[in-house]
Coordinates of C-alpha atoms and ligand atoms in Angstrom, one line a residue:
M1394 CA 15.0 -14.1 15.1
G1395 CA 18.1 -12.1 15.9
E1396 CA 19.5 -8.8 14.7
T1397 CA 18.2 -7.0 11.6
R1398 CA 20.9 -5.5 9.5
F1399 CA 20.4 -2.1 7.9
A1400 CA 22.1 -0.8 4.6
S1401 CA 21.7 2.5 2.9
L1402 CA 21.6 2.6 -0.9
E1403 CA 21.4 5.4 -3.5
E1404 CA 19.2 4.7 -6.5
A1405 CA 21.6 6.6 -8.7
C1406 CA 24.7 4.5 -7.9
I1407 CA 23.7 1.2 -6.4
D1408 CA 26.3 -0.7 -4.3
K1409 CA 26.5 -4.1 -6.1
K1410 CA 28.0 -5.9 -3.2
V1411 CA 25.1 -5.0 -0.9
I1412 CA 22.6 -6.1 -3.6
E1413 CA 24.4 -9.4 -4.2
E1414 CA 24.3 -10.1 -0.4
A1415 CA 20.6 -9.2 -0.2
G1416 CA 19.9 -11.4 -3.2
R1417 CA 21.7 -14.3 -1.6
I1418 CA 19.7 -13.9 1.6
I1419 CA 16.4 -14.2 -0.4
R1420 CA 17.7 -17.1 -2.4
N1421 CA 18.6 -18.9 0.8
G1422 CA 15.0 -18.4 2.2
G1423 CA 15.6 -15.2 4.2
L1424 CA 13.7 -11.9 4.2
V1425 CA 14.8 -8.5 3.0
A1426 CA 12.8 -5.2 3.1
F1427 CA 13.4 -2.9 0.2
P1428 CA 12.2 0.4 -1.2
T1429 CA 9.8 0.6 -4.1
E1430 CA 8.2 3.7 -5.6
T1431 CA 4.9 2.8 -3.9
V1432 CA 5.8 1.7 -0.3
Y1433 CA 8.5 -0.4 1.2
G1434 CA 8.2 -4.2 0.5
L1435 CA 9.1 -7.2 2.5
G1436 CA 10.7 -9.6 0.1
G1437 CA 11.1 -13.3 0.1
D1438 CA 11.5 -15.9 -2.7
A1439 CA 8.0 -16.2 -4.3
L1440 CA 8.7 -19.7 -5.6
Q1441 CA 9.7 -21.2 -2.2
K1442 CA 6.7 -21.9 0.0
E1443 CA 8.8 -21.6 3.2
S1444 CA 9.7 -18.0 2.3
S1445 CA 6.1 -17.1 1.9
R1446 CA 5.3 -18.7 5.2
R1447 CA 8.0 -16.6 6.8
I1448 CA 6.7 -13.4 5.3
Y1449 CA 3.2 -14.1 6.8
A1450 CA 4.8 -14.9 10.2
A1451 CA 7.0 -11.8 10.2
K1452 CA 4.1 -9.5 9.4
G1453 CA 1.5 -11.3 11.5
R1454 CA -0.5 -11.5 8.3
P1455 CA -3.4 -13.9 7.8
S1456 CA -2.2 -16.6 5.4
D1457 CA -5.2 -16.3 3.1
N1458 CA -4.2 -12.8 2.1
P1459 CA -2.1 -13.4 -1.0
L1460 CA 1.3 -11.8 -1.9
I1461 CA 2.3 -9.8 -5.0
V1462 CA 5.1 -11.4 -7.0
H1463 CA 7.6 -8.8 -8.2
I1464 CA 9.6 -9.4 -11.4
C1465 CA 12.3 -7.4 -13.2
R1466 CA 11.9 -8.6 -16.9
W1467 CA 8.8 -9.0 -19.0
E1468 CA 9.8 -12.5 -20.2
D1469 CA 9.9 -13.8 -16.7
I1470 CA 6.1 -13.5 -16.4
K1471 CA 5.7 -16.7 -18.5
K1472 CA 7.0 -18.9 -15.7
I1473 CA 4.4 -17.7 -13.2
A1474 CA 1.4 -16.7 -15.3
G1475 CA -0.4 -19.5 -17.3
K1476 CA -2.5 -17.3 -19.6
I1477 CA -1.3 -13.9 -20.6
P1478 CA -4.1 -12.0 -22.2
P1479 CA -3.3 -9.3 -24.8
K1480 CA -4.5 -6.6 -22.4
A1481 CA -1.7 -7.6 -19.9
E1482 CA 0.9 -7.1 -22.6
I1483 CA -0.6 -3.7 -23.6
L1484 CA -0.6 -2.5 -20.0
A1485 CA 2.9 -3.8 -19.3
K1486 CA 4.2 -2.0 -22.4
A1487 CA 2.6 1.2 -21.3
L1488 CA 3.0 1.1 -17.5
W1489 CA 5.8 -1.3 -16.4
P1490 CA 8.0 -0.8 -14.7
G1491 CA 5.6 1.1 -12.5
P1492 CA 2.8 1.0 -9.8
L1493 CA 0.4 -1.4 -11.5
T1494 CA -0.2 -5.0 -10.3
M1495 CA -2.0 -7.4 -12.6
I1496 CA -4.0 -10.5 -11.5
L1497 CA -3.5 -13.5 -13.9
E1498 CA -4.0 -17.2 -13.9
K1499 CA -1.0 -18.8 -12.1
T1500 CA 1.2 -21.7 -13.1
D1501 CA 2.3 -24.6 -10.9
A1502 CA 5.7 -22.8 -10.4
V1503 CA 4.0 -20.6 -7.9
P1504 CA 3.3 -22.4 -4.6
P1505 CA -0.2 -21.9 -3.1
E1506 CA 1.4 -20.4 0.0
T1507 CA 2.3 -17.4 -2.1
T1508 CA -1.2 -16.9 -3.5
G1509 CA -3.1 -17.6 -0.3
G1510 CA -4.4 -20.8 -2.0
L1511 CA -5.9 -18.9 -5.0
S1512 CA -5.4 -20.2 -8.6
T1513 CA -4.4 -16.7 -9.7
V1514 CA -1.2 -14.7 -9.1
A1515 CA -0.6 -11.0 -8.6
V1516 CA 2.4 -9.7 -10.7
R1517 CA 4.1 -6.3 -10.7
M1518 CA 7.3 -4.9 -12.1
P1519 CA 8.4 -2.0 -9.8
Q1520 CA 10.2 1.1 -11.1
N1521 CA 12.6 1.7 -8.2
K1522 CA 16.1 0.7 -9.4
I1523 CA 17.1 -0.8 -6.1
A1524 CA 14.0 -3.0 -6.2
L1525 CA 14.8 -4.1 -9.8
A1526 CA 18.4 -4.9 -8.9
L1527 CA 17.4 -6.9 -5.9
I1528 CA 14.8 -8.9 -7.8
E1529 CA 17.4 -9.8 -10.4
A1530 CA 20.0 -10.8 -7.7
A1531 CA 17.3 -12.9 -5.9
G1532 CA 16.6 -15.0 -8.9
G1533 CA 13.8 -13.1 -10.6
Y1534 CA 10.7 -13.7 -8.4
V1535 CA 10.3 -11.8 -5.2
A1536 CA 7.0 -12.0 -3.2
A1537 CA 6.6 -8.7 -1.4
P1538 CA 3.7 -7.4 0.6
S1539 CA 4.1 -4.0 2.3
A1540 CA 6.8 -4.2 5.0
N1541 CA 4.6 -3.3 8.0
I1542 CA 3.0 -5.3 10.8
S1543 CA -0.4 -6.5 9.4
G1544 CA -3.1 -3.8 10.0
K1545 CA -0.7 -0.9 10.5
P1546 CA -0.1 1.9 7.9
S1547 CA 2.3 0.8 5.1
P1548 CA 5.9 2.0 5.5
T1549 CA 7.0 4.9 3.3
L1550 CA 10.4 5.2 5.0
A1551 CA 13.0 2.5 6.1
E1552 CA 12.6 3.8 9.7
H1553 CA 8.9 2.7 9.6
V1554 CA 10.1 -0.8 8.6
Q1555 CA 12.6 -0.9 11.4
E1556 CA 9.9 0.2 13.9
D1557 CA 7.6 -2.7 12.8
L1558 CA 9.9 -5.5 11.7
G1559 CA 13.2 -4.8 13.4
G1560 CA 14.4 -8.2 14.9
R1561 CA 12.0 -10.2 12.7
I1562 CA 13.8 -10.0 9.3
D1563 CA 17.3 -10.3 8.0
L1564 CA 18.0 -7.0 6.3
I1565 CA 16.5 -3.6 5.5
L1566 CA 17.6 -1.7 2.4
D1567 CA 17.2 2.0 3.0
G1568 CA 16.6 3.9 -0.3
G1569 CA 14.9 7.0 1.2
A1570 CA 11.3 8.1 1.0
A1571 CA 8.9 6.2 -1.3
C1572 CA 7.9 8.8 -3.9
I1573 CA 4.3 7.7 -4.4
G1574 CA 3.4 6.6 -0.9
L1575 CA 0.4 4.4 -1.6
E1576 CA 0.3 0.8 -2.7
S1577 CA 0.0 -0.2 -6.4
T1578 CA -3.2 -0.2 -8.3
I1579 CA -4.4 -3.8 -8.7
V1580 CA -6.3 -4.8 -11.8
D1581 CA -7.8 -8.2 -12.3
L1582 CA -7.4 -9.4 -15.9
T1583 CA -8.8 -12.9 -15.5
G1584 CA -12.3 -12.0 -16.7
D1585 CA -13.7 -10.4 -19.9
K1586 CA -13.7 -6.9 -18.4
P1587 CA -10.8 -5.6 -16.4
V1588 CA -11.7 -4.8 -12.8
I1589 CA -9.7 -2.6 -10.4
L1590 CA -9.6 -4.4 -7.1
R1591 CA -7.5 -1.7 -5.3
P1592 CA -7.2 1.9 -6.5
G1593 CA -3.8 3.5 -6.7
Y1594 CA -1.6 6.0 -8.5
I1595 CA -2.6 4.4 -11.9
T1596 CA -6.2 5.5 -12.2
K1597 CA -9.3 4.0 -13.9
E1598 CA -9.1 6.8 -16.4
M1599 CA -5.5 6.0 -17.3
L1600 CA -6.3 2.3 -17.7
E1601 CA -9.3 3.0 -19.9
E1602 CA -7.3 5.3 -22.1
I1603 CA -4.5 2.8 -22.6
L1604 CA -6.8 -0.2 -23.2
G1605 CA -9.5 1.6 -25.1
C1606 CA -12.2 -0.2 -23.2
P1607 CA -14.2 0.3 -20.0
V1608 CA -12.7 -0.7 -16.7
D1609 CA -14.8 -1.5 -13.6
V1610 CA -14.0 -0.7 -10.0
D1611 CA -14.8 -3.4 -7.5
R1612 CA -17.0 -1.8 -4.9
M1613 CA -16.6 -4.7 -2.4
S1614 CA -16.8 -3.4 1.1
P1615 CA -13.7 -4.3 3.3
D1616 CA -15.8 -6.8 5.2
G1617 CA -17.1 -8.4 2.0
E1618 CA -20.7 -9.1 1.1
K1619 CA -22.4 -11.8 3.2
G1620 CA -21.6 -15.2 1.8
K1621 CA -19.3 -13.9 -1.0
A1622 CA -15.5 -14.0 -0.9
P1623 CA -13.9 -10.7 -1.7
R1624 CA -12.0 -10.7 -5.0
A1625 CA -8.9 -9.3 -3.4
P1626 CA -8.8 -11.2 -0.1
G1627 CA -6.8 -8.5 1.6
M1628 CA -9.8 -6.2 1.4
K1629 CA -11.6 -7.9 4.1
Y1630 CA -9.0 -7.0 6.7
R1631 CA -8.8 -3.7 8.6
H1632 CA -5.9 -1.8 7.2
Y1633 CA -3.6 1.2 7.7
A1634 CA -5.2 1.9 11.1
P1635 CA -3.6 4.3 13.6
E1636 CA -4.0 3.5 17.3
G1637 CA -6.3 6.4 18.0
Q1638 CA -9.9 6.5 16.7
L1639 CA -10.0 8.1 13.2
T1640 CA -13.2 9.7 11.9
I1641 CA -13.7 11.3 8.4
V1642 CA -15.9 14.3 8.3
S1643 CA -17.7 14.8 5.0
G1644 CA -19.7 17.7 3.5
N1645 CA -19.0 21.3 2.3
E1646 CA -15.9 23.0 3.5
T1647 CA -17.5 25.4 5.9
D1648 CA -19.6 22.7 7.6
V1649 CA -16.7 20.3 7.8
T1650 CA -14.2 22.7 9.4
A1651 CA -16.9 23.9 11.9
M1652 CA -17.8 20.3 12.8
I1653 CA -14.2 19.2 13.3
C1654 CA -13.5 22.3 15.5
R1655 CA -16.6 21.3 17.6
L1656 CA -15.6 17.7 17.9
V1657 CA -12.0 18.5 18.8
K1658 CA -13.2 20.9 21.5
E1659 CA -15.5 18.3 23.1
K1660 CA -12.8 15.7 23.2
M1661 CA -10.2 18.2 24.6
R1662 CA -12.6 19.1 27.3
A1663 CA -12.9 15.5 28.2
G1664 CA -9.2 15.3 28.6
E1665 CA -8.5 13.3 25.4
R1666 CA -5.6 14.0 23.0
T1667 CA -6.8 15.2 19.6
G1668 CA -5.5 15.2 16.1
I1669 CA -6.6 16.6 12.7
I1670 CA -5.8 15.8 9.1
C1671 CA -6.4 18.8 6.8
S1672 CA -5.3 20.7 3.8
E1673 CA -3.0 23.8 3.7
E1674 CA -6.0 26.0 3.0
T1675 CA -8.0 25.0 6.1
R1676 CA -5.0 24.6 8.5
P1677 CA -5.3 28.2 10.0
L1678 CA -8.8 27.3 11.2
Y1679 CA -7.8 24.6 13.6
Q1680 CA -6.3 24.0 17.0
A1681 CA -5.5 20.5 18.3
D1682 CA -2.7 18.5 20.0
H1683 CA -1.4 17.4 16.6
I1684 CA -2.2 18.6 13.1
E1685 CA -1.1 16.9 9.9
V1686 CA -1.3 18.9 6.7
M1687 CA -1.7 16.8 3.5
G1688 CA -0.7 19.7 1.1
P1689 CA -2.8 22.0 -1.1
R1690 CA -6.5 20.7 -1.3
E1691 CA -6.2 19.9 -5.0
D1692 CA -2.8 18.2 -4.8
K1693 CA -3.8 14.5 -4.5
E1694 CA -0.3 13.2 -5.1
A1695 CA 0.9 15.2 -2.1
A1696 CA -1.8 13.6 0.0
A1697 CA -0.8 10.2 -1.2
R1698 CA 2.8 10.8 -0.3
H1699 CA 2.0 12.2 3.2
L1700 CA -0.8 10.0 4.4
Y1701 CA 0.9 6.9 5.9
A1702 CA 3.7 8.8 7.7
A1703 CA 1.1 11.2 9.1
L1704 CA -1.0 8.2 10.5
R1705 CA 2.2 6.9 12.2
R1706 CA 3.0 10.3 13.7
F1707 CA -0.5 10.3 15.4
D1708 CA 0.6 7.1 17.1
S1709 CA 3.9 8.4 18.3
R1710 CA 2.2 11.4 19.8
K1711 CA -0.3 9.2 21.5
I1712 CA -3.4 10.9 20.0
D1713 CA -6.7 9.4 21.1
Y1714 CA -9.1 10.9 18.5
I1715 CA -8.3 12.0 15.0
Y1716 CA -10.6 13.9 12.7
S1717 CA -9.9 14.1 8.9
E1718 CA -11.3 16.2 6.2
E1719 CA -12.7 14.2 3.3
F1720 CA -10.6 14.3 0.1
S1721 CA -12.3 14.4 -3.3
G1722 CA -12.5 10.9 -4.8
N1723 CA -11.4 11.4 -8.5
G1724 CA -8.1 10.3 -10.0
V1725 CA -5.5 9.5 -7.4
G1726 CA -7.9 11.0 -4.8
M1727 CA -9.9 7.7 -5.2
A1728 CA -6.9 5.8 -3.8
V1729 CA -6.3 8.3 -1.0
M1730 CA -10.0 8.1 0.1
N1731 CA -9.9 4.3 -0.2
R1732 CA -7.0 4.1 2.3
L1733 CA -8.4 6.8 4.6
L1734 CA -11.7 5.0 4.8
K1735 CA -10.0 1.7 5.7
A1736 CA -7.9 3.5 8.3
A1737 CA -11.1 4.9 9.8
G1738 CA -12.8 1.5 9.7
H1739 CA -15.4 3.4 7.5
R1740 CA -16.3 5.8 10.3
I1741 CA -17.6 8.8 8.4
L1742 CA -19.8 11.7 9.7
Q1743 CA -21.9 14.0 7.6
A1744 CA -21.2 17.6 8.6
K1745 CA -24.2 19.8 9.1
Ligands
LIG2136 P1 0.1 -5.8 0.0 O1 1.1 -6.8 -0.6 O2 0.2 -5.6 1.4 O3 0.1 -4.6 -0.8 O4 -1.2 -6.6 -0.3 C1 -1.4 -7.2 -1.6 C2 -2.8 -7.1 -2.0 O5 -2.9 -7.8 -3.2 C3 -3.8 -7.7 -1.0 O6 -4.9 -6.9 -0.9 C4 -4.3 -9.0 -1.8 O7 -5.6 -9.3 -1.4 C5 -4.1 -8.6 -3.2 N1 -3.8 -9.8 -4.1 C6 -2.7 -10.5 -4.1 N2 -2.8 -11.5 -4.9 C7 -4.1 -11.5 -5.4 C8 -4.8 -12.4 -6.2 N3 -4.3 -13.5 -6.8 N4 -6.1 -12.1 -6.5 C9 -6.7 -11.0 -5.9 N5 -6.0 -10.1 -5.1 C10 -4.7 -10.4 -4.8
LIG2137 MG1 -0.1 -4.1 2.9

């Protein structure tokens, strides 16, 4: 493809002309990257199979990894979801627009290309006003995976999209930094008990409180159990990975910091470029070629916001080996650790 255009927008006063043009591109089968509160999305018309094919091609994404369909009005869900359980309505009332994706039975209006051949569809109503305006201008149904090359960290800035997809898509809408920084929570509502397929900013505790019933977390490993298809097909692929080798070091703080210092020293002696992911509290203990601070240890939201941009900076600084402290896994921390583990290909060392 040729040139990718770039347009900056303010959420507080959206330029209607730009949105109309972006909507027209999508309706005509083209691709537009746009900001959401989670990460940047790569949008195409969810109801045109050719658009979904183009999304997969632009990202280099395997075509059995389904796309999330983004809507801007609750009523619109009826066209794409066959059965809408009461729990879906309750969650939508409480959390939409927002960073929650629901898996529901699909209707024939959604082509199998969009759902990776599944009989279910993932639906979300994002909160970002630029995203909502674009979805409306595009006809109401925008399929949008994260706007990165498949396997790379998701983009939290328009510049990341440009880096990955410049020349492969029609337009990038720049709306500044994504405020959450991790992809939406995905909850499967097709069974009796809701199941979280991907943790995110909306936590298990929040869903249980709103629904008044227990919610499971799917513990499927990214590679899937032998002979069993993963429930969120995207989970079987390596994700969010920096080019250098990332290792997570787990254990109590004293042991972890000592082990990271030891490992970094060994690699530096061998002439490798080293990096560290740590908290504000432990930062003074380290020396390496590049250090990324995720924020105060207990601030999981800050870690979520910083993680992907940090992973990309290790690449631009050509770091060979990255060591990360472990983050505690409750609340939003569960989502941070889930992405970090995938980025590390589950390479985790116990500090002693
Ligand atoms: P991304 O758009 O890059 O955030 O990835 C979308 C994620 O949603 C992938 O991990 C998919 O596997 C998951 N997903 C999308 N549709 C479905 C579905 N119908 N059932 C289960 N998971 C889905
Ligand atoms: Mg993605």
